[in-house]
């Protein structure tokens, strides 16, 4: 019998995630599986929580990885914080904002949407006017909108919400590990990330953190959290000091996340963020030299996700196919209204290296 795993190719992952995984993280996955209540595993869990707090710049006790991808983190935030008929404001300027709206609506929230043109950021003054018009229980936004390559002004909106009882919920799936996140300074109450973007770890976990304010909202619910698996009142008892079994932690994935964070702190957060900026600049220069245009205006561009407009008359799918088949490089396509109109080039985590940018630019030059 043929084993398909023998023929997996070495593809340079330059799409919107997953990103390239360092060998040390693969090695971590293959370490011996411990019991999920083993004292040594608990030691690893505690050290992992501490690294997550450090990368998020938070003191929040409940700072843990959710078992599931980034979308499970999104679902966990909303399902724990939303009660039926809660007024929720979702700020939208891309696909992941729309996903938030869908998740909140399914939970019976009374959802208002504030939409900005895709490819442009949310404007704090407009958000402020909207927030002042209604008493929202939750305001949510995407930090790094992976579908368009736009960075949203998360800190500015956080300062607007300072002192209010509104819960501020932020998606940091793509920003986490690629740019600074200051959860406490920015007044963020609930956030979730993902492992396969700038943390350069295979997909499967979603780091999540809840502030005291978010925990109060959770513990003062009138109804049980409507999803058993993601119920943080139960999960907190496993990750907290009482260690009550809820579901079996994905042990080896937790090793991998530990190792990925370890590598980031070894390199130094400042150096990691600088590397993302430098390789982004290098890519943009090369893209413009090829006569291509970036979708997003310079001040709002993400360093880890570069949206490039597909030139008139070019078959975007054919280009991606040739990159994958001849050059062994994966890049991403546009989503939703941007399908067919952009390519999305990821420079996330371990992928963000000068030699990778050069390899892609040379391939694009040959194809175009
Ligand atoms: C990738 C992504 C998600 C979803 O994460 P999955 O791991 O695919 O479930 C959510 N939000 C943003 C901004 C993302 O980039």
XYZ file of N, CA, C and O in Angstrom, residues 210-279:
280
model
N -8.759 36.666 28.575
C -9.914 37.422 29.077
C -9.462 38.315 30.232
O -8.775 37.848 31.156
N -9.867 39.589 30.200
C -9.587 40.520 31.299
C -10.526 40.219 32.472
O -11.487 39.442 32.339
N -10.275 40.870 33.606
C -11.174 40.707 34.757
C -12.596 41.122 34.393
O -13.563 40.496 34.816
N -12.694 42.194 33.593
C -14.025 42.679 33.181
C -14.754 41.609 32.358
O -15.942 41.367 32.559
N -14.027 40.972 31.474
C -14.632 39.907 30.662
C -15.020 38.723 31.554
O -16.088 38.115 31.378
N -14.165 38.407 32.535
C -14.478 37.300 33.452
C -15.737 37.617 34.270
O -16.564 36.745 34.515
N -15.877 38.893 34.671
C -17.088 39.284 35.419
C -18.328 39.101 34.567
O -19.343 38.599 35.038
N -18.225 39.498 33.295
C -19.394 39.325 32.410
C -19.718 37.843 32.270
O -20.878 37.437 32.296
N -18.660 37.038 32.141
C -18.855 35.592 32.003
C -19.530 35.007 33.247
O -20.505 34.258 33.144
N -19.030 35.381 34.426
C -19.562 34.763 35.655
C -20.892 35.370 36.103
O -21.537 34.810 36.992
N -21.287 36.479 35.483
C -22.602 37.025 35.855
C -23.672 36.694 34.822
O -24.767 37.267 34.840
N -23.382 35.735 33.930
C -24.388 35.333 32.938
C -25.644 34.812 33.635
O -25.553 34.140 34.662
N -26.797 35.087 32.992
C -28.052 34.558 33.537
C -28.283 33.131 33.042
O -29.010 32.356 33.657
N -27.671 32.795 31.904
C -27.839 31.453 31.330
C -26.472 30.812 31.186
O -25.455 31.512 31.110
N -26.455 29.474 31.138
C -25.193 28.765 30.915
C -24.612 29.132 29.558
O -25.358 29.426 28.618
N -23.301 29.059 29.439
C -22.659 29.214 28.128
C -23.245 28.135 27.207
O -23.233 26.952 27.568
N -23.799 28.540 26.054
C -24.554 27.566 25.247
C -23.705 26.543 24.490
O -24.236 25.808 23.671
N -22.395 26.479 24.735
C -21.553 25.506 24.056
C -20.672 24.854 25.115
O -19.855 25.529 25.757
N -20.841 23.568 25.312
C -20.127 22.889 26.396
C -18.614 22.868 26.177
O -17.822 23.143 27.064
N -18.187 22.552 24.924
C -16.762 22.359 24.661
C -15.954 23.639 24.879
O -14.800 23.588 25.296
N -16.568 24.787 24.559
C -15.839 26.060 24.634
C -16.176 26.849 25.895
O -15.781 28.011 26.025
N -16.896 26.237 26.831
C -17.316 26.939 28.048
C -16.096 27.264 28.927
O -15.487 26.377 29.530
N -15.747 28.543 28.995
C -14.532 28.939 29.722
C -14.680 28.807 31.232
O -13.671 28.728 31.940
N -15.906 28.746 31.749
C -16.031 28.514 33.191
C -15.542 27.101 33.522
O -15.012 26.855 34.606
N -15.687 26.174 32.576
C -15.196 24.796 32.773
C -13.713 24.680 32.404
O -12.922 24.077 33.131
N -13.347 25.290 31.264
C -11.958 25.193 30.794
C -11.004 25.867 31.796
O -9.898 25.372 32.034
N -11.456 26.965 32.407
C -10.613 27.688 33.380
C -10.256 26.790 34.561
O -9.210 26.962 35.182
N -11.109 25.834 34.882
C -10.831 24.921 35.992
C -9.748 23.898 35.655
O -9.134 23.326 36.546
N -9.544 23.641 34.370
C -8.458 22.748 33.981
C -7.138 23.516 33.925
O -6.110 23.053 34.434
N -7.174 24.722 33.338
C -5.942 25.518 33.207
C -5.594 26.237 34.503
O -4.480 26.718 34.676
N -6.542 26.362 35.442
C -6.293 27.014 36.715
C -5.698 26.044 37.717
O -5.291 24.926 37.355
N -5.654 26.462 38.996
C -4.923 25.660 39.973
C -5.646 24.367 40.359
O -5.017 23.420 40.832
N -6.964 24.269 40.115
C -7.640 23.022 40.531
C -7.513 21.851 39.554
O -7.750 20.715 39.939
N -7.142 22.153 38.270
C -6.827 21.087 37.292
C -7.917 20.030 37.174
O -7.665 18.832 37.263
N -9.141 20.483 37.001
C -10.255 19.542 36.833
C -10.345 19.147 35.365
O -10.345 20.006 34.488
N -10.441 17.854 35.114
C -10.548 17.373 33.734
C -11.776 17.959 33.050
O -12.871 17.915 33.579
N -11.571 18.528 31.867
C -12.700 18.955 31.033
C -12.642 18.178 29.721
O -13.425 17.282 29.497
N -11.686 18.514 28.851
C -11.400 17.672 27.688
C -9.892 17.445 27.652
O -9.142 18.249 28.200
N -9.475 16.375 27.019
C -8.043 16.062 26.965
C -7.313 17.136 26.166
O -7.638 17.368 24.997
N -6.363 17.785 26.781
C -5.612 18.823 26.071
C -4.864 18.186 24.894
O -4.388 17.057 25.002
N -4.759 18.890 23.754
C -3.961 18.378 22.630
C -2.472 18.521 22.987
O -1.818 19.488 22.591
N -1.983 17.558 23.751
C -0.670 17.647 24.407
C 0.445 18.068 23.447
O 1.150 19.038 23.699
N 0.585 17.323 22.345
C 1.723 17.589 21.458
C 1.614 18.931 20.742
O 2.619 19.574 20.476
N 0.388 19.349 20.469
C 0.211 20.678 19.868
C 0.640 21.748 20.870
O 1.157 22.797 20.485
N 0.400 21.476 22.139
C 0.811 22.432 23.170
C 2.340 22.482 23.269
O 2.922 23.550 23.412
N 2.998 21.332 23.112
C 4.475 21.345 23.031
C 4.924 22.259 21.891
O 5.870 23.021 22.017
N 4.248 22.113 20.751
C 4.663 22.876 19.557
C 4.479 24.371 19.781
O 5.357 25.171 19.429
N 3.366 24.751 20.391
C 3.142 26.176 20.656
C 4.172 26.702 21.654
O 4.701 27.805 21.506
N 4.456 25.889 22.650
C 5.492 26.263 23.628
C 6.812 26.536 22.899
O 7.463 27.559 23.098
N 7.181 25.605 22.009
C 8.457 25.736 21.292
C 8.450 26.958 20.371
O 9.446 27.679 20.269
N 7.324 27.195 19.701
C 7.226 28.340 18.776
C 7.417 29.644 19.542
O 8.149 30.538 19.098
N 6.773 29.747 20.706
C 6.917 30.956 21.520
C 8.340 31.066 22.069
O 8.919 32.150 22.125
N 8.895 29.930 22.449
C 10.267 29.897 22.953
C 11.226 30.494 21.917
O 12.080 31.316 22.236
N 11.050 30.092 20.642
C 11.915 30.601 19.570
C 11.743 32.102 19.385
O 12.714 32.831 19.146
N 10.500 32.576 19.506
C 10.226 34.011 19.346
C 10.922 34.809 20.452
O 11.567 35.825 20.194
N 10.824 34.313 21.685
C 11.480 35.040 22.787
C 13.001 34.927 22.718
O 13.718 35.829 23.129
N 13.482 33.803 22.160
C 14.922 33.648 21.977
C 15.452 34.696 20.992
O 16.487 35.306 21.213
N 14.707 34.894 19.903
C 15.104 35.919 18.921
C 14.895 37.313 19.506
O 15.632 38.248 19.173
N 13.910 37.471 20.359
C 13.583 38.780 20.939
C 12.408 39.401 20.209
O 12.439 39.500 18.971
N 11.401 39.825 20.940
C 10.188 40.358 20.310
C 10.510 41.517 19.370
O 10.024 41.560 18.241
N 11.335 42.444 19.848
C 11.668 43.618 19.029
C 12.290 43.183 17.701
O 11.943 43.707 16.641
N 13.209 42.220 17.775
C 13.879 41.750 16.553
C 12.898 41.071 15.613
O 12.982 41.216 14.392
N 11.969 40.316 16.185
C 10.979 39.611 15.358
C 10.114 40.634 14.607
O 9.886 40.505 13.398
N 9.657 41.663 15.324
C 8.793 42.662 14.682
C 9.574 43.441 13.613
O 9.051 43.735 12.542
N 10.838 43.737 13.912
C 11.680 44.477 12.969
C 11.896 43.638 11.698
O 11.838 44.156 10.579
N 12.125 42.353 11.894
C 12.312 41.460 10.740
C 11.065 41.469 9.852
O 11.156 41.518 8.617
N 9.886 41.425 10.474
C 8.651 41.464 9.683
C 8.563 42.768 8.872
O 8.207 42.740 7.695
N 8.902 43.891 9.519
C 8.844 45.193 8.826
C 9.830 45.239 7.663
O 9.485 45.664 6.565
N 11.051 44.791 7.909
C 12.096 44.908 6.888
C 11.781 44.057 5.656
O 11.933 44.518 4.520
N 11.330 42.836 5.900
C 11.050 41.971 4.749
C 9.801 42.426 3.991
O 9.709 42.264 2.772
